Coordinates of C-alpha atoms in Angstrom, one line a residue:
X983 CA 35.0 5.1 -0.2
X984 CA 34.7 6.7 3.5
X985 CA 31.4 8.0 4.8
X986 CA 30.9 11.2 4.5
X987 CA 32.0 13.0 7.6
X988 CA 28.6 14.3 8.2
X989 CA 26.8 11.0 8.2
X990 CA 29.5 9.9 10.7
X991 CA 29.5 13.2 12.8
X992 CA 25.4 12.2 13.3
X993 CA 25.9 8.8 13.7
X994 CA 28.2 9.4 16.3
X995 CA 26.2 11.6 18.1
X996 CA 23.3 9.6 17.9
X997 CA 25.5 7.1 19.9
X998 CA 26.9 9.4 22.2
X999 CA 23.4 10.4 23.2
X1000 CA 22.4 6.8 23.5
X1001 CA 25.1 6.3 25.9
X1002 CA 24.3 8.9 27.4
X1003 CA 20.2 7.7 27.6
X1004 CA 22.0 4.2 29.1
X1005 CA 23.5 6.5 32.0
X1006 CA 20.9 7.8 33.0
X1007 CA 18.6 4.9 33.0
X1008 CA 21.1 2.5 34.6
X1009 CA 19.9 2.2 37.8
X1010 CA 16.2 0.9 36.1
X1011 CA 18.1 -1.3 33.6
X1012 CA 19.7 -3.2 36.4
X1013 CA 16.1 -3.6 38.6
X1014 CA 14.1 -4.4 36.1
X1015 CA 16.5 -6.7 34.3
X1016 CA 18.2 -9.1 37.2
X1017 CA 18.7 -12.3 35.7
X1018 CA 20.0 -11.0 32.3
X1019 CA 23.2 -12.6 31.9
X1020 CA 25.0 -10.0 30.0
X1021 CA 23.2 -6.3 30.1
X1022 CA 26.0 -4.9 28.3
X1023 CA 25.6 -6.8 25.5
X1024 CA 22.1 -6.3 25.4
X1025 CA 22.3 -2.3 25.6
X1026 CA 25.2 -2.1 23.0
X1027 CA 22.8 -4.3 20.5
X1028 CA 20.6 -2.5 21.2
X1029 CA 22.7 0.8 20.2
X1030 CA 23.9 -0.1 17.7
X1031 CA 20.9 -1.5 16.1
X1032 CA 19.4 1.8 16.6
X1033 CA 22.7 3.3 15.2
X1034 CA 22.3 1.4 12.0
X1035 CA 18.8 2.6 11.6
X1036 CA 20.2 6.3 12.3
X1037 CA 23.5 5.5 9.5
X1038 CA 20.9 3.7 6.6
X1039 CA 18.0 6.6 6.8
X1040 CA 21.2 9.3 6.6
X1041 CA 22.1 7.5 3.3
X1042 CA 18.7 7.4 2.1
X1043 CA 18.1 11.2 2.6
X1044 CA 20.7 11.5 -0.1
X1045 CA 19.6 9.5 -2.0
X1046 CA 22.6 7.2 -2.2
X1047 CA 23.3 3.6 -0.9
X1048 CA 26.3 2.6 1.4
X1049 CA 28.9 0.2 0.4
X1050 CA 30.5 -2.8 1.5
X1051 CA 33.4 -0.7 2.9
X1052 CA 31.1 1.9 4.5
X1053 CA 29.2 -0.9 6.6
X1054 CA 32.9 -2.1 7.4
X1055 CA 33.7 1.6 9.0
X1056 CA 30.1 1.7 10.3
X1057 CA 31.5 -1.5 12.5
X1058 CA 34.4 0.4 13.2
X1059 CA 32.6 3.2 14.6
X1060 CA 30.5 1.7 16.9
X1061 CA 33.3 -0.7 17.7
X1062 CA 34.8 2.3 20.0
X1063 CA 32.1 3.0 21.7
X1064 CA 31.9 -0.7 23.1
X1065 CA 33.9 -0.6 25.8
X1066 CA 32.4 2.6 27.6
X1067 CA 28.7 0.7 27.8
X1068 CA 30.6 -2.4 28.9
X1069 CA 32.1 -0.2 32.0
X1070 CA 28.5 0.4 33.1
X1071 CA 28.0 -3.1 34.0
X1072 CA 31.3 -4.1 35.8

């Protein structure tokens, strides 16, 4: 079973928007946070983690639970997005 393409539409926003957040906050992220080894892995856990929240509470407003296969295309999803918060870093 796929998500629903509404619950991925939102979750995808929610990430675009995160991004987004990470942009603009970049310059404070890097200050505040020098001796972090990795920032980019950091901010994308920190995403994504926010993501899942965003993906479960979608499901539960439906009243429905995801599946092993929809957590499999959840990874997928925010999968693509990894690269472009990496690039703010290098």
């Amino acid at each position: 079973m796929a998500i629903p393409v509404d619950i991925q539409d939102y979750v995808e926003k929610h990430i675009k928007l995160m991004i987004s957040q990470t942009e603009t906050y970049l310059p404070f992220i890097k200050v505040a946070f020098p001796y972090s080894k990795n920032l980019a892995d950091g901010v994308y856990n920190l995403i994504v983690g926010n993501a899942i929240s965003v993906f479960l509470n979608q499901y539960a407003m439906r009243m429905k639970f995801p599946t092993a296969d929809d957590f499999s295309e959840f990874g997928k999803i925010v999968l693509k997005y990894r690269d472009q918060v990496e690039q703010f870093f290098t």
